[in-house]
PDB file of C-alpha atoms in Angstrom:
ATOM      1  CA  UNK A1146    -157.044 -64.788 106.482  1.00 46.00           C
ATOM      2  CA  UNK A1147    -153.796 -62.772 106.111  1.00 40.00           C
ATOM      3  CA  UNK A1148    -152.649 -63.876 109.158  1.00 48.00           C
ATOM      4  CA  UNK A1149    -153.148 -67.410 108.425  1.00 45.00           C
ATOM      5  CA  UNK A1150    -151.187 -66.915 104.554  1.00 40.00           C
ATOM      6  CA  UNK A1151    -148.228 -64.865 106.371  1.00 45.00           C
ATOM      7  CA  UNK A1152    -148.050 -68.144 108.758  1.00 45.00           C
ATOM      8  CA  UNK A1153    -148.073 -70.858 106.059  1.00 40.00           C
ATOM      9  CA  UNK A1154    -145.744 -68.536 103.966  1.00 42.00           C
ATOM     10  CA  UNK A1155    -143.387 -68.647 106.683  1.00 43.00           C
ATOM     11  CA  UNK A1156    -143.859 -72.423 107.566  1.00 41.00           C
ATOM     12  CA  UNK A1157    -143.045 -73.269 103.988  1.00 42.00           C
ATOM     13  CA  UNK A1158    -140.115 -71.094 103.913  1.00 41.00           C
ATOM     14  CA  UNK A1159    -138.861 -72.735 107.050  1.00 42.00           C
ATOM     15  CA  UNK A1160    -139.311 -76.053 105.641  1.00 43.00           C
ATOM     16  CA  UNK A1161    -137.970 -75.795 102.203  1.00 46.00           C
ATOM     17  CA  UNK A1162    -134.151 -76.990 102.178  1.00 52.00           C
ATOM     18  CA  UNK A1163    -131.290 -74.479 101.813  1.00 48.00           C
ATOM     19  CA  UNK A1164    -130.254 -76.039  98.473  1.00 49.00           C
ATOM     20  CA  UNK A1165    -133.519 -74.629  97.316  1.00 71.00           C
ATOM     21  CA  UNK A1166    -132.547 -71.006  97.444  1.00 90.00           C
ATOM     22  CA  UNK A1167    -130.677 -69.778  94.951  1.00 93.00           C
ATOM     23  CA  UNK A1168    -127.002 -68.909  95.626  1.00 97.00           C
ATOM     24  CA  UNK A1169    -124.535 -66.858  94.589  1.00 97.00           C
ATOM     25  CA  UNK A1170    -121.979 -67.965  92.219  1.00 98.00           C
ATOM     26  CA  UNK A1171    -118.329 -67.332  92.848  1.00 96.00           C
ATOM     27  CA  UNK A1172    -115.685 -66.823  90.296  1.00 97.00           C
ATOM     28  CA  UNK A1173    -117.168 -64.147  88.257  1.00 98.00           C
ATOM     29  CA  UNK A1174    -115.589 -60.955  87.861  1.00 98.00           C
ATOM     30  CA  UNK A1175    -116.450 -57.579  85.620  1.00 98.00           C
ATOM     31  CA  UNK A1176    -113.141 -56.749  83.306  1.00 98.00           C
ATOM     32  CA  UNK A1177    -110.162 -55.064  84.922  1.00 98.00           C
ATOM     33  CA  UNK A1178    -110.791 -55.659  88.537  1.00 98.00           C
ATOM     34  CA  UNK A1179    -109.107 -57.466  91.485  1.00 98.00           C
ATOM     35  CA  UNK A1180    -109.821 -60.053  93.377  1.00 96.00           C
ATOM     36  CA  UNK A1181    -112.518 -58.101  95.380  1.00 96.00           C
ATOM     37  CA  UNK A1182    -113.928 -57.135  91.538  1.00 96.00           C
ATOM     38  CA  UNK A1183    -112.399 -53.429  92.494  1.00 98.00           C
ATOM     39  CA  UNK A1184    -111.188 -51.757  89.240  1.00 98.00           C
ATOM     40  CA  UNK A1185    -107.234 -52.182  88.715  1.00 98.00           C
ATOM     41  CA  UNK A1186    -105.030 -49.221  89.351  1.00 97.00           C
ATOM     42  CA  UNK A1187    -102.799 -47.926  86.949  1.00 96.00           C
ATOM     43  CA  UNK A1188    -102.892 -46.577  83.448  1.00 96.00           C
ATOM     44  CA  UNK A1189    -103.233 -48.872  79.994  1.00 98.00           C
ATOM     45  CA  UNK A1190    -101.606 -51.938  79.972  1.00 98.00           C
ATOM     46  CA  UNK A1191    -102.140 -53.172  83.298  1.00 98.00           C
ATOM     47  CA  UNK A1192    -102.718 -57.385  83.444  1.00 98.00           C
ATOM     48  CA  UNK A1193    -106.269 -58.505  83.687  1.00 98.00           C
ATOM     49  CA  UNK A1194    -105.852 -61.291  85.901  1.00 98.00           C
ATOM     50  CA  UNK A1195    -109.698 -63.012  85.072  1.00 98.00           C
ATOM     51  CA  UNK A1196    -109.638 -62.482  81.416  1.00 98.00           C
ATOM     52  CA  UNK A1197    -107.639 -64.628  78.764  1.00 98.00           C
ATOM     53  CA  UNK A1198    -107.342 -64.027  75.250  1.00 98.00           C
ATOM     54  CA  UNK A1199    -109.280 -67.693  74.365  1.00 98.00           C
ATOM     55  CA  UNK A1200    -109.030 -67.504  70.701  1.00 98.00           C
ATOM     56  CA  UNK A1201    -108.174 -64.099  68.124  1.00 98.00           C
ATOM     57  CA  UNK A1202    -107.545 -63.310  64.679  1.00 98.00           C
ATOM     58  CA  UNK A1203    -104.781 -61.868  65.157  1.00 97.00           C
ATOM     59  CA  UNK A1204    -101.718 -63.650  65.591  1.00 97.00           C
ATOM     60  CA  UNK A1205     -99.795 -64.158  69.074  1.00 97.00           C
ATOM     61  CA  UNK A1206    -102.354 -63.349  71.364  1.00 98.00           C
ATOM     62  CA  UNK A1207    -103.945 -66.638  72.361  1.00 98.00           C
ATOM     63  CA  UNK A1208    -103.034 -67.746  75.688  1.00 98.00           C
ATOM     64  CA  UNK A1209    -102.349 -64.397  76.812  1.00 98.00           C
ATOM     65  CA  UNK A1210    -104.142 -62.185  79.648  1.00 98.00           C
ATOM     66  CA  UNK A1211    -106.207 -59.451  78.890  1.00 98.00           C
ATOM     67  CA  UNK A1212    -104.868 -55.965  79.929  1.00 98.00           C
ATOM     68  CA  UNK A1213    -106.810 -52.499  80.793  1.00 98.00           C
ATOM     69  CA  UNK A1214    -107.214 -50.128  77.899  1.00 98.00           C
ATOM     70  CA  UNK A1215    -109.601 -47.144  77.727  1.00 95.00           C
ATOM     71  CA  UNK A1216    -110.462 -44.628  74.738  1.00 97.00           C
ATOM     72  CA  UNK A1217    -112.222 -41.172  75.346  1.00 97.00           C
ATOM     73  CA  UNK A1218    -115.268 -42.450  73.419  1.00 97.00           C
ATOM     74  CA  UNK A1219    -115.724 -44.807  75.553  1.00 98.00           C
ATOM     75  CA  UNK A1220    -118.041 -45.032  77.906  1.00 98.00           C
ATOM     76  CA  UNK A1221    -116.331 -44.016  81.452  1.00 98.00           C
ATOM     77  CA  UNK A1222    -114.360 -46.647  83.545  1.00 98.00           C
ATOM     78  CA  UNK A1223    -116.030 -46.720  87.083  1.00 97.00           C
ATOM     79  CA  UNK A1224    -115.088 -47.969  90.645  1.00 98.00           C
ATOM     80  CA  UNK A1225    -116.253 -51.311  89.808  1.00 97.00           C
ATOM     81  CA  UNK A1226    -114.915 -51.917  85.955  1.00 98.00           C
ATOM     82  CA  UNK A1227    -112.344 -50.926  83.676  1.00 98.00           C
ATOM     83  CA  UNK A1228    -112.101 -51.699  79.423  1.00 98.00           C
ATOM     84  CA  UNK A1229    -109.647 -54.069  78.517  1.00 98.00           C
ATOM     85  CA  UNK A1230    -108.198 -54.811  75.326  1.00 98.00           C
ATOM     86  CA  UNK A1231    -105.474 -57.283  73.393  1.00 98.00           C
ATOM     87  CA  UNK A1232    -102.729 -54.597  74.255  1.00 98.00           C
ATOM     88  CA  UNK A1233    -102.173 -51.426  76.097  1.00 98.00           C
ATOM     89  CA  UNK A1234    -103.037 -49.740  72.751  1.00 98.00           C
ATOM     90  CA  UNK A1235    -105.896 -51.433  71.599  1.00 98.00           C
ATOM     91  CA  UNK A1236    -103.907 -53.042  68.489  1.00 97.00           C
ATOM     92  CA  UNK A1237    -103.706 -54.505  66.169  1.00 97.00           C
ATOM     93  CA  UNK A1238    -107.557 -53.936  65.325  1.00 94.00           C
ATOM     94  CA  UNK A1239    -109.981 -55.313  62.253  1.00 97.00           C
ATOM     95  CA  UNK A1240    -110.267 -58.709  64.496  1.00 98.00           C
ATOM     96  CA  UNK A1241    -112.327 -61.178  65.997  1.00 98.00           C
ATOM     97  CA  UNK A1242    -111.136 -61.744  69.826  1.00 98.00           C
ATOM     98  CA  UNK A1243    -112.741 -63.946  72.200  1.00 98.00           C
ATOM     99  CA  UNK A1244    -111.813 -62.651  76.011  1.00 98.00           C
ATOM    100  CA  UNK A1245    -112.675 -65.929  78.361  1.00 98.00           C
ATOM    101  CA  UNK A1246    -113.797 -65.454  82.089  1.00 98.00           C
ATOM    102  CA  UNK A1247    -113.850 -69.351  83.655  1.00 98.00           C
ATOM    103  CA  UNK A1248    -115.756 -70.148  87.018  1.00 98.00           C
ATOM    104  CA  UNK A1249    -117.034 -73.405  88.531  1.00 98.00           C
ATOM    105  CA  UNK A1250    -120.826 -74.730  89.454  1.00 98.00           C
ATOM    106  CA  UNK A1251    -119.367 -77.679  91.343  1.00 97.00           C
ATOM    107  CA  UNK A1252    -122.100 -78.199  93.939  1.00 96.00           C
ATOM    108  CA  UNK A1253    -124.580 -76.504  92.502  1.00 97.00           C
ATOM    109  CA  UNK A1254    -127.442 -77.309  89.777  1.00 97.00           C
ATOM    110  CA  UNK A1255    -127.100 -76.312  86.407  1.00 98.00           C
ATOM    111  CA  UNK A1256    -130.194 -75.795  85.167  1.00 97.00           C
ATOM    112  CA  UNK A1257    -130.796 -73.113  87.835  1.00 97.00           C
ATOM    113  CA  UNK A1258    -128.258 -70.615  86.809  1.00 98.00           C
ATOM    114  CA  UNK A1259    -128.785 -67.397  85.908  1.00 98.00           C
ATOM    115  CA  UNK A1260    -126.257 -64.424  85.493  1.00 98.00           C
ATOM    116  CA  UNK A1261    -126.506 -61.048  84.348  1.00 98.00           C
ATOM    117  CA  UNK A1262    -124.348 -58.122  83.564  1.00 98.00           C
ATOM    118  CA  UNK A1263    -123.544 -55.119  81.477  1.00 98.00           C
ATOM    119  CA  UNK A1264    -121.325 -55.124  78.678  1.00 98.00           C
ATOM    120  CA  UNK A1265    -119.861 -52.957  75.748  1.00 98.00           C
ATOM    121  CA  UNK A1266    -117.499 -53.184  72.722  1.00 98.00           C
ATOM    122  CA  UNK A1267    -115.947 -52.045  69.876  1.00 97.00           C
ATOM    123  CA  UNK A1268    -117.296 -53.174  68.146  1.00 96.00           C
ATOM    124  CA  UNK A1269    -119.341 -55.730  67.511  1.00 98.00           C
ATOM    125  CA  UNK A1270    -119.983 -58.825  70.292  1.00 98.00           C
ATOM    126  CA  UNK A1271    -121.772 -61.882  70.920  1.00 98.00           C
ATOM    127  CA  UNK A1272    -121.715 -63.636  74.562  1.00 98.00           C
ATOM    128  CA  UNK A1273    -121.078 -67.292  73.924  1.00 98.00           C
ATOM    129  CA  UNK A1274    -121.701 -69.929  77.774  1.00 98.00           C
ATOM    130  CA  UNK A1275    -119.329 -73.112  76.773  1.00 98.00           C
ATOM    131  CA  UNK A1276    -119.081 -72.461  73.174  1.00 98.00           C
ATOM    132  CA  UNK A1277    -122.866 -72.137  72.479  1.00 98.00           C
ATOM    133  CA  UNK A1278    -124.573 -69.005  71.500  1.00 98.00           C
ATOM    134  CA  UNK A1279    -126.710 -66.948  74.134  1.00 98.00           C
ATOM    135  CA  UNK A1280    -128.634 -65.077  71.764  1.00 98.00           C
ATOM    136  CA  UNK A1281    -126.838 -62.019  73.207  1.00 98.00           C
ATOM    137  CA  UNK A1282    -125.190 -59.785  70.955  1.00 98.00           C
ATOM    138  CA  UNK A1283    -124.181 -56.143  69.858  1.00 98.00           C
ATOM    139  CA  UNK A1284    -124.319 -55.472  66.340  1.00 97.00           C
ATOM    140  CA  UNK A1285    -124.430 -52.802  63.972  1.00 95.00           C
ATOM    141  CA  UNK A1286    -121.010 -51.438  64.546  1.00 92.00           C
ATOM    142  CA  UNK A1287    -122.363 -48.571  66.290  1.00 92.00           C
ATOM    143  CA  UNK A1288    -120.140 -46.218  68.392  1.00 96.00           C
ATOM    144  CA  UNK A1289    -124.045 -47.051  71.020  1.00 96.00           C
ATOM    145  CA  UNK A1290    -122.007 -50.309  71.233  1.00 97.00           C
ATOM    146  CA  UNK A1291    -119.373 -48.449  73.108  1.00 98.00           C
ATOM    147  CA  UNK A1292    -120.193 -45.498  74.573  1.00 97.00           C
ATOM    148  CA  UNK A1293    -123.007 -46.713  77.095  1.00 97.00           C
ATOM    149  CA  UNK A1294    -123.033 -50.303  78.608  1.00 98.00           C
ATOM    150  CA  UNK A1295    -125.790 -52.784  77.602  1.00 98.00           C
ATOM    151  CA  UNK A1296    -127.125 -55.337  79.829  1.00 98.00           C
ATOM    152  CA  UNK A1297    -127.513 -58.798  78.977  1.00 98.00           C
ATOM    153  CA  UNK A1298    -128.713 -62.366  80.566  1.00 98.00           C
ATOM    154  CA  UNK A1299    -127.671 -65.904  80.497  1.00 98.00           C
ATOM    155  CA  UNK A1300    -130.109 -68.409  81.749  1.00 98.00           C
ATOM    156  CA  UNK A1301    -129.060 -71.901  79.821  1.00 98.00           C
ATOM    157  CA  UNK A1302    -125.942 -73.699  78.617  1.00 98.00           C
ATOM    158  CA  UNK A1303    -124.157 -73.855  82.278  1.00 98.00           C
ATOM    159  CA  UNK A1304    -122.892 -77.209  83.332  1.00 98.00           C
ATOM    160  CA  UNK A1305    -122.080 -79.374  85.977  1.00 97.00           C
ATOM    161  CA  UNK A1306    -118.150 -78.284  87.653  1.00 98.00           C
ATOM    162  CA  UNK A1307    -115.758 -75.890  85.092  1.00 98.00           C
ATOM    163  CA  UNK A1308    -117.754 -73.396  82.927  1.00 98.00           C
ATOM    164  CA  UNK A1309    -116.983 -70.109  80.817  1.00 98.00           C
ATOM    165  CA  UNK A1310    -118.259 -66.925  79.356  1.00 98.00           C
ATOM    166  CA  UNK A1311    -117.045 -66.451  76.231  1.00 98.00           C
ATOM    167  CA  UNK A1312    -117.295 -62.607  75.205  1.00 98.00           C
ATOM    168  CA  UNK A1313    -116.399 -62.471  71.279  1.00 98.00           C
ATOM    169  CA  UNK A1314    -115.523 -58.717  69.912  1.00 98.00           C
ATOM    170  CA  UNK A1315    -115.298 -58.127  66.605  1.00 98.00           C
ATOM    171  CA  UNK A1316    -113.396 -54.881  65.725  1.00 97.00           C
ATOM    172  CA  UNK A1317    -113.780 -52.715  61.947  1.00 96.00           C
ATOM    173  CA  UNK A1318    -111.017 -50.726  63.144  1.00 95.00           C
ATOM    174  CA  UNK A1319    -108.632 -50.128  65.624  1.00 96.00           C
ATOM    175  CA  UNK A1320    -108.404 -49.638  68.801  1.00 97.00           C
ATOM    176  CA  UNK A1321    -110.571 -52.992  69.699  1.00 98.00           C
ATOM    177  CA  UNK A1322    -112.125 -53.369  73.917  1.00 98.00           C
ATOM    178  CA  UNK A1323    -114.447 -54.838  76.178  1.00 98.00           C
ATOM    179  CA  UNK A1324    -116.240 -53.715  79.564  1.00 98.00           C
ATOM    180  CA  UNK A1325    -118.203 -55.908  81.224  1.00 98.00           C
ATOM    181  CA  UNK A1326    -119.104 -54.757  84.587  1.00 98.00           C
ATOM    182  CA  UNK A1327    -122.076 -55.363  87.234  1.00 98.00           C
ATOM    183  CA  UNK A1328    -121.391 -59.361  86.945  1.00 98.00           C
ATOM    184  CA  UNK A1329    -123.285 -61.580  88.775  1.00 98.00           C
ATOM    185  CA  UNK A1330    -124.791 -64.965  88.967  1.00 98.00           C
ATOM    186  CA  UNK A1331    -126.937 -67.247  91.100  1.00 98.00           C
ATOM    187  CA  UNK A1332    -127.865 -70.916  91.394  1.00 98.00           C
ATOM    188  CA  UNK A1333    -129.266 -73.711  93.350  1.00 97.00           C
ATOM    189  CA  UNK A1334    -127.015 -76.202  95.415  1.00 95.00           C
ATOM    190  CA  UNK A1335    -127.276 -79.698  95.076  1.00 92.00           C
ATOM    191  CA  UNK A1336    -129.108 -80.941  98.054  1.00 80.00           C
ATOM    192  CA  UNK A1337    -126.794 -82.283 100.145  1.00 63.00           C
ATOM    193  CA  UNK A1338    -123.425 -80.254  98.528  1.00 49.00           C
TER     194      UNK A1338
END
Protein backbone atom coordinates (compact mmCIF):
# COMPACT_ATOMS: atom_id res chain seq x y z
CA UNK A 1 0.00 0.00 0.00
CA UNK A 2 2.95 2.39 0.55
CA UNK A 3 4.29 1.59 -2.52
CA UNK A 4 1.23 2.26 -4.38
CA UNK A 5 0.75 6.06 -2.29
CA UNK A 6 4.63 6.88 -2.99
CA UNK A 7 3.63 6.11 -6.84
CA UNK A 8 0.43 8.20 -7.07
CA UNK A 9 2.27 10.89 -4.92
CA UNK A 10 4.78 11.06 -7.50
CA UNK A 11 2.36 10.79 -10.55
CA UNK A 12 0.47 13.76 -9.19
CA UNK A 13 3.51 15.70 -8.61
CA UNK A 14 4.58 15.02 -12.15
CA UNK A 15 1.36 16.10 -13.46
CA UNK A 16 0.59 19.20 -11.59
CA UNK A 17 1.81 22.36 -13.72
CA UNK A 18 4.90 24.37 -12.70
CA UNK A 19 2.75 27.48 -12.07
CA UNK A 20 1.41 25.43 -9.25
CA UNK A 21 4.49 25.49 -7.10
CA UNK A 22 5.13 28.26 -5.32
CA UNK A 23 8.03 30.53 -6.38
CA UNK A 24 10.26 32.72 -5.13
CA UNK A 25 9.72 36.34 -5.31
CA UNK A 26 12.43 38.66 -6.49
CA UNK A 27 12.96 42.18 -5.45
CA UNK A 28 13.01 41.84 -1.79
CA UNK A 29 15.86 42.76 0.17
CA UNK A 30 16.64 42.90 4.24
CA UNK A 31 17.86 46.73 5.14
CA UNK A 32 21.41 47.75 4.30
CA UNK A 33 22.42 45.15 1.85
CA UNK A 34 23.52 44.95 -1.83
CA UNK A 35 22.27 43.67 -4.59
CA UNK A 36 23.14 40.03 -3.54
CA UNK A 37 21.18 41.14 0.01
CA UNK A 38 25.02 41.11 1.51
CA UNK A 39 25.24 43.75 4.30
CA UNK A 40 26.81 47.20 2.98
CA UNK A 41 30.35 48.01 3.92
CA UNK A 42 31.27 50.98 5.57
CA UNK A 43 30.45 52.83 8.73
CA UNK A 44 27.00 55.08 9.38
CA UNK A 45 25.75 56.86 6.67
CA UNK A 46 26.24 54.62 3.92
CA UNK A 47 23.09 54.79 1.05
CA UNK A 48 20.53 52.09 1.32
CA UNK A 49 19.91 51.53 -2.16
CA UNK A 50 16.26 49.36 -1.55
CA UNK A 51 14.88 51.56 1.08
CA UNK A 52 13.18 55.09 0.53
CA UNK A 53 12.05 57.38 3.04
CA UNK A 54 8.05 57.04 1.67
CA UNK A 55 6.53 59.45 3.99
CA UNK A 56 8.08 61.12 7.71
CA UNK A 57 7.29 63.58 10.19
CA UNK A 58 10.00 65.18 9.97
CA UNK A 59 10.63 67.58 7.40
CA UNK A 60 13.01 67.01 4.22
CA UNK A 61 13.31 63.49 4.24
CA UNK A 62 10.67 62.21 1.84
CA UNK A 63 12.01 61.06 -1.32
CA UNK A 64 15.24 60.33 0.11
CA UNK A 65 17.18 56.83 0.51
CA UNK A 66 17.58 55.25 3.62
CA UNK A 67 21.21 55.05 4.97
CA UNK A 68 22.97 52.44 7.54
CA UNK A 69 22.98 53.50 11.15
CA UNK A 70 23.67 51.26 14.17
CA UNK A 71 23.48 52.01 18.10
CA UNK A 72 25.21 49.69 20.76
CA UNK A 73 21.76 48.74 22.09
CA UNK A 74 20.93 47.48 19.26
CA UNK A 75 20.67 44.29 18.43
CA UNK A 76 24.02 43.26 16.35
CA UNK A 77 24.28 43.94 12.52
CA UNK A 78 25.05 40.49 10.84
CA UNK A 79 26.43 39.24 7.42
CA UNK A 80 23.10 39.42 5.98
CA UNK A 81 21.53 42.92 7.50
CA UNK A 82 22.48 46.14 8.74
CA UNK A 83 20.01 49.06 10.76
CA UNK A 84 19.26 51.91 8.81
CA UNK A 85 17.97 55.11 9.78
CA UNK A 86 16.79 58.82 8.32
CA UNK A 87 20.54 59.95 8.74
CA UNK A 88 23.92 58.72 9.64
CA UNK A 89 22.99 59.82 13.20
CA UNK A 90 19.72 58.61 13.70
CA UNK A 91 18.17 62.32 13.82
CA UNK A 92 16.14 64.14 14.17
CA UNK A 93 14.05 61.60 16.40
CA UNK A 94 10.31 61.84 18.17
CA UNK A 95 8.91 60.82 14.48
CA UNK A 96 6.83 58.73 12.50
CA UNK A 97 8.94 57.39 9.32
CA UNK A 98 7.72 55.07 6.83
CA UNK A 99 10.96 53.23 5.06
CA UNK A 100 9.38 51.67 1.58
CA UNK A 101 10.92 48.44 -0.02
CA UNK A 102 8.97 48.10 -3.72
CA UNK A 103 9.03 44.70 -5.73
CA UNK A 104 6.84 43.33 -8.53
CA UNK A 105 4.34 40.06 -8.75
CA UNK A 106 4.01 40.53 -12.50
CA UNK A 107 3.44 36.92 -13.55
CA UNK A 108 2.58 35.60 -10.62
CA UNK A 109 -0.84 35.20 -8.52
CA UNK A 110 -1.61 37.36 -5.83
CA UNK A 111 -3.52 35.65 -3.64
CA UNK A 112 -0.70 33.09 -3.21
CA UNK A 113 1.89 35.26 -1.67
CA UNK A 114 3.38 34.86 1.34
CA UNK A 115 6.59 36.57 2.83
CA UNK A 116 8.22 36.51 6.01
CA UNK A 117 11.02 38.16 7.82
CA UNK A 118 12.50 39.55 10.96
CA UNK A 119 12.33 42.98 11.95
CA UNK A 120 13.18 45.54 14.80
CA UNK A 121 12.83 49.26 15.72
CA UNK A 122 13.06 52.01 17.76
CA UNK A 123 10.72 52.22 18.50
CA UNK A 124 7.55 51.47 17.79
CA UNK A 125 6.42 49.79 14.10
CA UNK A 126 3.66 48.54 12.16
CA UNK A 127 4.26 46.64 8.64
CA UNK A 128 1.77 48.14 6.24
CA UNK A 129 1.49 45.75 2.20
CA UNK A 130 0.09 48.73 -0.23
CA UNK A 131 -1.08 51.02 2.38
CA UNK A 132 -3.23 48.47 4.33
CA UNK A 133 -2.47 47.22 7.73
CA UNK A 134 -0.92 43.61 8.27
CA UNK A 135 -1.82 43.27 11.72
CA UNK A 136 1.96 43.25 12.37
CA UNK A 137 3.29 45.53 14.78
CA UNK A 138 5.80 46.36 17.69
CA UNK A 139 4.48 48.30 20.40
CA UNK A 140 5.11 49.22 23.79
CA UNK A 141 8.16 51.27 23.23
CA UNK A 142 10.26 48.68 24.63
CA UNK A 143 14.10 48.70 24.22
CA UNK A 144 12.70 44.22 23.33
CA UNK A 145 11.66 46.21 20.21
CA UNK A 146 15.27 46.78 19.45
CA UNK A 147 17.57 44.75 20.90
CA UNK A 148 16.45 41.24 19.43
CA UNK A 149 14.70 40.89 15.97
CA UNK A 150 11.02 39.80 15.79
CA UNK A 151 9.63 37.84 13.06
CA UNK A 152 6.62 38.65 11.28
CA UNK A 153 4.29 37.35 8.18
CA UNK A 154 2.38 38.79 5.38
CA UNK A 155 -0.05 36.56 3.66
CA UNK A 156 -2.83 39.15 2.04
CA UNK A 157 -2.97 42.59 0.46
CA UNK A 158 -0.34 41.75 -2.53
CA UNK A 159 -1.46 42.64 -5.99
CA UNK A 160 -1.23 42.01 -9.43
CA UNK A 161 2.45 43.83 -11.05
CA UNK A 162 4.14 46.85 -8.58
CA UNK A 163 3.73 46.21 -4.79
CA UNK A 164 5.38 47.55 -1.43
CA UNK A 165 6.18 46.92 2.16
CA UNK A 166 5.64 49.70 4.03
CA UNK A 167 7.65 49.48 7.46
CA UNK A 168 6.32 52.56 9.69
CA UNK A 169 8.71 53.44 12.89
CA UNK A 170 7.63 55.55 15.29
CA UNK A 171 10.46 57.01 17.48
CA UNK A 172 9.91 58.66 21.48
CA UNK A 173 13.34 59.72 21.20
CA UNK A 174 16.24 59.94 19.27
CA UNK A 175 18.25 58.08 17.56
CA UNK A 176 15.21 56.43 15.37
CA UNK A 177 16.17 52.70 13.01
CA UNK A 178 15.01 49.77 11.36
CA UNK A 179 16.47 46.12 10.66
CA UNK A 180 14.71 43.96 8.75
CA UNK A 181 16.65 41.01 7.77
CA UNK A 182 15.92 37.19 6.71
CA UNK A 183 13.40 38.57 3.84
CA UNK A 184 11.74 36.37 1.78
CA UNK A 185 8.69 35.66 -0.21
CA UNK A 186 7.01 33.08 -2.42
CA UNK A 187 4.12 32.80 -4.87
CA UNK A 188 2.40 30.99 -7.58
CA UNK A 189 2.90 31.88 -11.39
CA UNK A 190 0.18 32.48 -13.55
CA UNK A 191 -0.21 29.45 -15.66
CA UNK A 192 1.13 30.18 -18.69
CA UNK A 193 3.55 33.42 -17.40
Amino acid sequence: MMRSLTALTAVALALTPASAIAQNITGLFNTGTDSNNVALVGGDGVTDPHYVIAASTSPGFVGSQAVTFTHPAYAPNDPNSRWISISSTGTPGSNTTSYRLTFDLTGFDPLTAVITGDWGVDNDGAILINGVATGNTLTGGSTANFNVLHAFSITSGFVAGSNFIDFVVTDLGAPTALRVDNLTGTARQVTGA
